[in-house]
Coordinates of C-alpha atoms in Angstrom, one line a residue:
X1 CA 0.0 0.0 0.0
X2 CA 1.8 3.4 -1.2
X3 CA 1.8 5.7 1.5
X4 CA 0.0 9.5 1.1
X5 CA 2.5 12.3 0.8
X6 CA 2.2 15.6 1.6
X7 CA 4.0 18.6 -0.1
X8 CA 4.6 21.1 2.7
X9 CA 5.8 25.2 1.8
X10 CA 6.5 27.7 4.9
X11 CA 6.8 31.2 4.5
X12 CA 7.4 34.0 7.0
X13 CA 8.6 34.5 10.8
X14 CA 9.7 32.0 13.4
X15 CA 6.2 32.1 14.9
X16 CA 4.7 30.9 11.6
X17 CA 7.6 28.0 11.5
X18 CA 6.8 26.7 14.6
X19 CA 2.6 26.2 13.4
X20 CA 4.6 24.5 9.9
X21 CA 6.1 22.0 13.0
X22 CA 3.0 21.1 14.3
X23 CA 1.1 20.4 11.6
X24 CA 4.5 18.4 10.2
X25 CA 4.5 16.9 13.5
X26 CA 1.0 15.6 13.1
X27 CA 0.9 14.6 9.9
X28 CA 4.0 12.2 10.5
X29 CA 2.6 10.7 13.7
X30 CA -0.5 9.6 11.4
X31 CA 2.0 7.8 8.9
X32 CA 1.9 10.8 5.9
X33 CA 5.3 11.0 4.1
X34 CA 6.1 15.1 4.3
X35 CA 7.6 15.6 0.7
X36 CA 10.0 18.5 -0.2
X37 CA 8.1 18.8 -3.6
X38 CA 4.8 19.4 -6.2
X39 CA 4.9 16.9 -8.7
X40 CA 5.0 13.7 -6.3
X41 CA 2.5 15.0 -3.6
X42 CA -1.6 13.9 -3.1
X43 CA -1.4 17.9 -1.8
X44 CA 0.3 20.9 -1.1
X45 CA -0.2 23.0 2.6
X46 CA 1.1 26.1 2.1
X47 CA 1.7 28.3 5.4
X48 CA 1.7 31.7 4.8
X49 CA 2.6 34.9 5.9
X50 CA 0.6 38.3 5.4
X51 CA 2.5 40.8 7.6
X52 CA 3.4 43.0 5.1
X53 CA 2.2 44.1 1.3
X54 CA 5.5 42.0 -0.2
X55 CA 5.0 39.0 2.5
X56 CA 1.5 38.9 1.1
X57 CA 2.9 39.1 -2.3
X58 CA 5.2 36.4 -2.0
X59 CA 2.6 34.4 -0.1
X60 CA 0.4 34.7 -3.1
X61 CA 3.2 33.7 -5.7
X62 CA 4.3 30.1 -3.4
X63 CA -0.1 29.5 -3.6
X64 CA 0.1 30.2 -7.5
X65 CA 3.2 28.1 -8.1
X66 CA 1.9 25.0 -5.7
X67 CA -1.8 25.1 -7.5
X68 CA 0.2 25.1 -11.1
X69 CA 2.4 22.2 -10.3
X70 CA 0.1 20.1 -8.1
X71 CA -3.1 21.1 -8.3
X72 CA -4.6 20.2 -4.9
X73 CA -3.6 23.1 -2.1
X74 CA -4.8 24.0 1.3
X75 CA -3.6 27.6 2.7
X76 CA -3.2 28.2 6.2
X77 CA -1.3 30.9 8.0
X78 CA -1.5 34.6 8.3
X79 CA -2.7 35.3 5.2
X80 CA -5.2 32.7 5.2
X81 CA -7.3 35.2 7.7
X82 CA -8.1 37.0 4.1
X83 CA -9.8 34.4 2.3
X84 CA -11.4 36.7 -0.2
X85 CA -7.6 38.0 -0.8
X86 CA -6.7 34.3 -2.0
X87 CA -10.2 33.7 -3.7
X88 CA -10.0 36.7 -5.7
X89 CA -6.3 35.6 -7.4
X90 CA -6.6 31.7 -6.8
X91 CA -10.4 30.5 -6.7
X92 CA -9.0 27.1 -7.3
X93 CA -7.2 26.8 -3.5
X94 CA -9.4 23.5 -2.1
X95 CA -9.8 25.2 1.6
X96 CA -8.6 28.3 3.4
X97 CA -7.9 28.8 7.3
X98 CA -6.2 30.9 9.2
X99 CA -3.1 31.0 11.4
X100 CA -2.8 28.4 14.2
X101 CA -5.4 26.1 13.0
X102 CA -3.7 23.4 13.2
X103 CA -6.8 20.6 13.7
X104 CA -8.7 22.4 10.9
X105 CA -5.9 21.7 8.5
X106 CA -5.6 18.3 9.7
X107 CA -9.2 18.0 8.9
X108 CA -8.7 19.1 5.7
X109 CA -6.1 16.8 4.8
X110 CA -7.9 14.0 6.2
X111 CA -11.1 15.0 3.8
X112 CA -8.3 15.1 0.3
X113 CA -6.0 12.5 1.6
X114 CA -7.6 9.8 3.6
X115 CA -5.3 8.5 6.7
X116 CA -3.1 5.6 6.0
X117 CA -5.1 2.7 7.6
X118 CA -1.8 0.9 8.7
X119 CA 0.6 3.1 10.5
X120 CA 4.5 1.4 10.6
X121 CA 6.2 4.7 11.1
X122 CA 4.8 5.7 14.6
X123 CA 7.7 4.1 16.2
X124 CA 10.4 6.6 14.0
X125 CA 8.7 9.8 14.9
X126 CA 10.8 11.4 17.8
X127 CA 8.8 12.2 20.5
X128 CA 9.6 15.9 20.0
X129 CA 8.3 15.9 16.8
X130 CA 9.7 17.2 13.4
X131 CA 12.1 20.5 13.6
X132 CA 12.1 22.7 11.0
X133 CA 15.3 24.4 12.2
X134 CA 18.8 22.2 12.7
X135 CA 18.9 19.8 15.4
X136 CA 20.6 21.6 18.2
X137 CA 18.5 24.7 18.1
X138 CA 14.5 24.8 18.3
X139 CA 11.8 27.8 18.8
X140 CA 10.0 27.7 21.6
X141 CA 6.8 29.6 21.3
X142 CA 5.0 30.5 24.2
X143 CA 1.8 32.4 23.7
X144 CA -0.2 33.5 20.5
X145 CA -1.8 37.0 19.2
X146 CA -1.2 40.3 20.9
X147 CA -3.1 43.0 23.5
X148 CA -1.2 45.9 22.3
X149 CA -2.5 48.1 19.4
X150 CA 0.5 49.1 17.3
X151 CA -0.7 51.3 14.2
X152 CA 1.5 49.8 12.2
X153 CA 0.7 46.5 12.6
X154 CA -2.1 44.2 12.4
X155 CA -1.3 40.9 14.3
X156 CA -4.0 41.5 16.5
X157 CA -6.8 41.3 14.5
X158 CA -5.1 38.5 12.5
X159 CA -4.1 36.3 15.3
X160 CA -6.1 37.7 18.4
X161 CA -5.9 38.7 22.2
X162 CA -2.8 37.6 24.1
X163 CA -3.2 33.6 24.5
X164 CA -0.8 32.2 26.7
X165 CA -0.2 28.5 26.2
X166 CA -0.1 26.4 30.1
X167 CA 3.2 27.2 31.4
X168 CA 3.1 22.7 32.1
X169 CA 3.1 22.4 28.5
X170 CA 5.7 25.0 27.7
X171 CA 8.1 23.3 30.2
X172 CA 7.3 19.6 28.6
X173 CA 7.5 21.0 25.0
X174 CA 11.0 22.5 26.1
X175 CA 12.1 19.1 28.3
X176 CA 11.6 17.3 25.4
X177 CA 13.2 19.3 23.4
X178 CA 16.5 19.4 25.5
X179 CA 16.8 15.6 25.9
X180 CA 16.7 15.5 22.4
X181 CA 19.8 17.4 21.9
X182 CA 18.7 20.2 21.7
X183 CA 21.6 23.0 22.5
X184 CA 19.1 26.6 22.4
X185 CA 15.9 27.5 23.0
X186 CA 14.7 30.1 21.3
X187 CA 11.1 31.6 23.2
X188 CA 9.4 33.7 20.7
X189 CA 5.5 34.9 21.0
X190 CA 4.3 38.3 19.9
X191 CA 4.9 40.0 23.3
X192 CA 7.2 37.5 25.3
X193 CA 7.1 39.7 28.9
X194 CA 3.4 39.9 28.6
X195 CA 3.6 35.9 29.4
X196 CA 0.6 34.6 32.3
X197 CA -1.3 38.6 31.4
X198 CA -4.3 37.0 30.4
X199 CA -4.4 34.1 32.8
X200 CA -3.7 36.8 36.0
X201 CA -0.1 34.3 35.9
X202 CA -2.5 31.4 37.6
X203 CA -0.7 28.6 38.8
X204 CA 0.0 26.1 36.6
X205 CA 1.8 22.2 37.3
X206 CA 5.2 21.3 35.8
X207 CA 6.3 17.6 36.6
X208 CA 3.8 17.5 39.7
X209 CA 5.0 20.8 40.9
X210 CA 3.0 24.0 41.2
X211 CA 4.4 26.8 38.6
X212 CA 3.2 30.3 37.8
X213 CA 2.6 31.6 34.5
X214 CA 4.7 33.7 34.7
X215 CA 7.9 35.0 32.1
X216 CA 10.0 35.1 35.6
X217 CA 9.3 31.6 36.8
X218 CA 8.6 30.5 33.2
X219 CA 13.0 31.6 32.6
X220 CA 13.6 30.2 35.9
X221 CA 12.8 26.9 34.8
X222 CA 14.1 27.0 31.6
X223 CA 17.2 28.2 33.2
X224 CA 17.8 25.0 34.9
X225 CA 17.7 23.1 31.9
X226 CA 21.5 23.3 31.1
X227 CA 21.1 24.8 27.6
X228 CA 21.4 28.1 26.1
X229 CA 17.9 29.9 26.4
X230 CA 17.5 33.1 24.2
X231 CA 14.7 35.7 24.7
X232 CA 13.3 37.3 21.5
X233 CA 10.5 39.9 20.6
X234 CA 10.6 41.2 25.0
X235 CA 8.2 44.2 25.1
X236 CA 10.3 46.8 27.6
X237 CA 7.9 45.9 31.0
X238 CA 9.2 47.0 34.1
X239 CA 9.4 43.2 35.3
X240 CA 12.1 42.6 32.5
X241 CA 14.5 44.1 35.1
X242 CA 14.0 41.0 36.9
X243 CA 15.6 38.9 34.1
X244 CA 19.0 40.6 34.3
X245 CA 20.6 38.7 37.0
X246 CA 19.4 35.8 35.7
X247 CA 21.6 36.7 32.2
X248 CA 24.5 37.7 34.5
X249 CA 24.4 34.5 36.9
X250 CA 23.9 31.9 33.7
X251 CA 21.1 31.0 34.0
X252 CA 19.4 33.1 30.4
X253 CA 21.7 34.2 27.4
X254 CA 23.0 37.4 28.1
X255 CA 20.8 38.9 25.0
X256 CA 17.7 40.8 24.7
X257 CA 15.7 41.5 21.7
X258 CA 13.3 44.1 22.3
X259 CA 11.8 46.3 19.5
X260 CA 11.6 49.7 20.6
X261 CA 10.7 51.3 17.0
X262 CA 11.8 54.5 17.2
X263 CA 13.2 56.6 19.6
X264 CA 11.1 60.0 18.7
X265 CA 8.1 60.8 21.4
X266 CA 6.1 62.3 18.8
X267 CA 6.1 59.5 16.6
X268 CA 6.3 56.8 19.6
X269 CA 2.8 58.4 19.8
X270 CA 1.7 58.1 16.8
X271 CA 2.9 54.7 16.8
X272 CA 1.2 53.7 20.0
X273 CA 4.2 52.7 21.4
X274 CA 5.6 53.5 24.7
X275 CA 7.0 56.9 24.5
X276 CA 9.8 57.4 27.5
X277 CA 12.8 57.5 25.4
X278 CA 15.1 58.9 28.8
X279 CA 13.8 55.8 30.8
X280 CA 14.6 54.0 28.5
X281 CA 18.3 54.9 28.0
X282 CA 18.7 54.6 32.2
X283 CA 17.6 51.3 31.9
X284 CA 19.9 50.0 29.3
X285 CA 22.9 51.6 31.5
X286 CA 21.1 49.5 34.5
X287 CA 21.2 46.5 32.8
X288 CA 24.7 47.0 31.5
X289 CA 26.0 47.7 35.3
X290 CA 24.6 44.4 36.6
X291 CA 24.9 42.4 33.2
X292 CA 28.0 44.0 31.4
X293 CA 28.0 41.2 29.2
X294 CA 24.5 41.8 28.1
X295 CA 24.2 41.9 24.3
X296 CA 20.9 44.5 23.3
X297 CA 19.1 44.2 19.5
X298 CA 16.2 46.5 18.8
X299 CA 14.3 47.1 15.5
X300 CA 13.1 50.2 14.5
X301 CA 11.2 52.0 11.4
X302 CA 12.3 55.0 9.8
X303 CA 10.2 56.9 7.5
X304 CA 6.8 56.4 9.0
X305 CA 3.9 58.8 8.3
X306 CA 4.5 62.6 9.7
X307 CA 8.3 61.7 10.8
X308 CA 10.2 65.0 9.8
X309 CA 14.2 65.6 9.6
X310 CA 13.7 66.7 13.0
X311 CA 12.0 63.0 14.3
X312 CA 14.8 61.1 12.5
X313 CA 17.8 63.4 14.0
X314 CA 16.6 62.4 17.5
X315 CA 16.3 58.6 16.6
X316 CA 20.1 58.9 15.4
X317 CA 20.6 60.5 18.4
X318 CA 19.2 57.7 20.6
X319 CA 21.3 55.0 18.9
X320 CA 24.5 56.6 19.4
X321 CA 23.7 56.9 23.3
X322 CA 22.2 53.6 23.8
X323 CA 24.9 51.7 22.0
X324 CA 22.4 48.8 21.0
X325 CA 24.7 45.8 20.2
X326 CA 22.3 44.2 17.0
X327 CA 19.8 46.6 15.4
X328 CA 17.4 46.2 12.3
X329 CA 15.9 48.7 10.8
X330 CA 12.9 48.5 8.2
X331 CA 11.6 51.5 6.1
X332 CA 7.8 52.3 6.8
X333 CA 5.4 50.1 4.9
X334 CA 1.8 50.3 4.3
X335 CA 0.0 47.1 5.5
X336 CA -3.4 46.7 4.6
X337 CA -6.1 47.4 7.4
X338 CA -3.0 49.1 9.6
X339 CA -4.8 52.2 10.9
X340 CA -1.2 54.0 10.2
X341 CA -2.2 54.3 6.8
X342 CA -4.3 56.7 7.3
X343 CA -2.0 59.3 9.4
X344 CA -1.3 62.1 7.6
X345 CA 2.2 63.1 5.7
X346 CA 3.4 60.2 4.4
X347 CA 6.9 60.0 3.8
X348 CA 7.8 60.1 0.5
X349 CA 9.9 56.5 -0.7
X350 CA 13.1 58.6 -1.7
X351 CA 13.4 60.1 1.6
X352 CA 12.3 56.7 3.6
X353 CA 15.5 55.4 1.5
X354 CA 17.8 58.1 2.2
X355 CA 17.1 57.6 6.2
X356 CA 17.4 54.3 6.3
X357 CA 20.7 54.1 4.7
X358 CA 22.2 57.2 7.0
X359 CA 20.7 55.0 10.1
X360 CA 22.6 51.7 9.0
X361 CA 25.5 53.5 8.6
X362 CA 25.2 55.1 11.6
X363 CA 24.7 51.4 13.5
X364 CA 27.4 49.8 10.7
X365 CA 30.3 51.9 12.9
X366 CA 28.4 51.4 15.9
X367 CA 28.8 47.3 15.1
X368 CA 32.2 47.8 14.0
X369 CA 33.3 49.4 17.2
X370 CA 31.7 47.4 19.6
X371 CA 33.1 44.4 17.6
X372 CA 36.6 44.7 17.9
X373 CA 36.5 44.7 21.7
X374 CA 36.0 41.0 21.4
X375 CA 39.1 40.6 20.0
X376 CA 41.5 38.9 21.9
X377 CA 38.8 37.3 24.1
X378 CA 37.4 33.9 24.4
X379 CA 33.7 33.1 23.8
X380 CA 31.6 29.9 24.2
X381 CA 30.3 29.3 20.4
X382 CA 27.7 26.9 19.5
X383 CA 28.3 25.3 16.0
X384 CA 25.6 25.8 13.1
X385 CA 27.5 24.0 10.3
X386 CA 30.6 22.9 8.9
X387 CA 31.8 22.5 5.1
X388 CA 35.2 22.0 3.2
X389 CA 36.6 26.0 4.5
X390 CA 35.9 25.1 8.2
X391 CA 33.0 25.6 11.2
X392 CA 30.7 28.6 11.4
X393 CA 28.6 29.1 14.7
X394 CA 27.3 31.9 16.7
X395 CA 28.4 33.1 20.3
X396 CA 25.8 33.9 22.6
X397 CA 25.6 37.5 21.3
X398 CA 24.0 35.8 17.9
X399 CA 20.6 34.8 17.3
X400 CA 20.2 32.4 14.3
X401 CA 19.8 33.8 10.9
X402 CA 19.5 37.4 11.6
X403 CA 23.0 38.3 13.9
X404 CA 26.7 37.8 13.2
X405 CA 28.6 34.7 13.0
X406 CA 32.0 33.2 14.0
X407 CA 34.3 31.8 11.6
X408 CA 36.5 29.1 12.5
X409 CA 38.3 28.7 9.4
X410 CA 40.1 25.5 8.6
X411 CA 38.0 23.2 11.9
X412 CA 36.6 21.1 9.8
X413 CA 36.2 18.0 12.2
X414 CA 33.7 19.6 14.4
X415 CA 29.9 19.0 14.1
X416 CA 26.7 21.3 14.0
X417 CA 25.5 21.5 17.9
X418 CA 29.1 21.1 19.6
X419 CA 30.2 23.8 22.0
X420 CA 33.5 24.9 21.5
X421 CA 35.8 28.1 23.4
X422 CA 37.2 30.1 20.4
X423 CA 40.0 33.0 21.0
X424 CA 38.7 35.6 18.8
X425 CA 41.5 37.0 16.2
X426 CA 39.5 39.6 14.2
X427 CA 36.6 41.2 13.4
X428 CA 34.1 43.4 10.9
X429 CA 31.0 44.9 11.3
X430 CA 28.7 42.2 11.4
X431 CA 31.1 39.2 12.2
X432 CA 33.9 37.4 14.3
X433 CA 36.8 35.1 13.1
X434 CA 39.1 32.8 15.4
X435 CA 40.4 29.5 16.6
X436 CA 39.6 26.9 19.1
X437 CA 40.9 27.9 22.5

């Protein structure tokens, strides 16, 4: 009996990679085969992503491409929250749901592809389920949708309320994980310090014992898990204080992601985004007195609607004062139903493209300088991959895929997920290069 196989496409953020796992997850516990391609698949699941107008473009394009070369799609993901988007350019898509659905789009396949009756593969799923992401690193995704109203963004009314997953089944996700080799966790949600807010941080169980859900017990658990845990996407709370020591003792990766935007009050405000850019600077010097080896990325938006000269001068300003150790920067762009569309004086695209490219060369020196004072030290580095020229890995300053990396040229005998000591001989603006300690 041939088993069913299922094409599988996933588009957009780590958030949307970590719904791609479940579903993968479930459909190889039931005995599908996941294939890499069309042509040899019963159907296609494409994930998508709608964040932004080219996301949605792109998302559009994968649909268009699966439906020509197989025939029989389901879309899920963000953009499947827009069916009459999809039904207008692809009336030919079999079923449409939204992000997170996972049963629905089990459902789905069930109704196209009928279950295998006989199941021999049960036994070869690992019981973490299938990664998308290396072996030695995993996402670790905490909570869904979003309380705060952003103009410029519309995961809320795509994904919903703040929906904290039971802090019992965060733990055994990321136990699981660990003791099968995993190296990093990697907790992602839309607002990770806003962890337990809906659930008034009740007390959940882990292992028998009573846990809050809370992000301060929830890192003090993971923290005892022996592996390198990284905190991304950390909305500025005042409880994120708290999670310092906890970076300087060992217990966290000494790195915060935390998107502050921009750095302008006036357009903080506009934004709907907390607006105390002062506070903000004292606490990055606070966290650098107890944590010194505390590592700092931000994201931020230049050119959104009204932002003068004047706005983007004090947003320059703000990065050379605050120092921030990893910083992205996006130009503004209109997202349909995003209520900062309609704000007055938009920017025009010349200008938006002019700012962005004085701000990353602003940060570029910024990088540079802050890089070569980790030459001549020694850092922990955890090993990503390894081909013919030698090992590249990231230290705990690097987040997978969009931070630096280490070099190690010439080490070609190591393996992805070992943990090495590396002296560190020279650097750029983005990367390090050096040898095993």
């Amino acid at each position: 009996m041939s088993v069913p196989r299922i094409g599988f496409v996933s588009l957009g953020c780590p958030k949307n990679l970590v719904d791609s796992e479940r579903i993968l997850t479930q459909l190889r516990i039931e005995g599908y085969e996941v294939v890499p391609s069309y042509d040899d698949a019963d159907l296609v699941i494409v994930n998508t992503c709608g964040f932004i107008d080219s996301a949605v473009q792109e998302s559009l394009e994968a649909v268009g491409e699966a439906l020509s070369e197989n025939g029989k799609v389901i879309v899920t993901g963000c953009l499947g929250a827009k069916e009459d988007q999809i039904r207008e350019v692809h009336p030919k898509v079999l079923e449409i749901t939204g992000p997170h659905s996972y049963e629905q789009v089990l459902n789905h396949v069930h109704q196209y592809v009928p279950k295998p009756d006989f199941n021999p593969f049960v036994s070869l799923v690992p019981e973490q389920g299938v990664k998308l992401t290396p072996k030695h690193y995993a996402y670790l995704k905490i909570s869904e949708g979003c309380n705060h109203k952003c103009t410029f963004c519309i995961i809320p009314s795509m994904r919903g309320g703040l929906d904290s997953r039971p802090i019992g089944e965060v733990l055994s996700e990321a136990r699981r994980l660990v003791d099968a080799g995993v190296k990093e966790l990697l907790v992602i949600s839309q607002d990770t310090s806003a962890y337990g807010v809906d659930v008034k941080h009740k007390t959940g169980f882990a292992d028998g014992m009573p846990v809050k859900t809370h992000m301060q017990t929830l890192c003090e658990e993971l923290g005892k898990m022996g592996v390198w845990v990284r905190l991304h996407y950390v909305y500025p709370y005042p409880h994120v204080d708290d999670l310092i020591p906890l970076m300087r003792d060992g217990k966290l990766l000494p790195y915060l992601d935390i998107p502050l935007q921009h750095a302008s009050p006036r357009i903080l405000k506009l934004m709907k985004r907390p607006g105390a850019v002062e506070r903000t600077l004292e606490r990055i010097r606070s966290w650098r007195e107890i944590c010194p080896e505390i590592t700092i990325r931000s994201t931020f938006i230049v050119g959104f609607p009204g932002e003068t000269e004047e706005d983007f001068q004090l947003l320059l300003d703000f990065i050379e004062q605050a120092e921030l150790d990893r910083v992205g920067c996006f130009t503004y762009s209109p997202v349909e139903g995003a209520r900062a569309n309609e704000l007055p004086d938009p920017v025009p695209e010349e200008i938006k493209q002019e700012r962005f490219d004085r701000f990353m060369a602003l940060q570029q020196a910024i990088s540079t300088r802050k890089l070569a004072l980790k030459v001549g030290k020694t850092l922990e580095v955890l090993i990503d991959e390894v081909d013919e020229e030698g090992a590249i890995g990231r230290s705990s300053a690097d987040a997978p895929e969009i931070d630096g990396l280490v070099y190690l040229n010439g080490e070609t005998s190591l393996k992805p997920g070992d943990k090495v000591m590396v002296n560190i001989q020279h650097a750029d603006e983005y990367d390090l290069w050096g040898e095993l300690a």
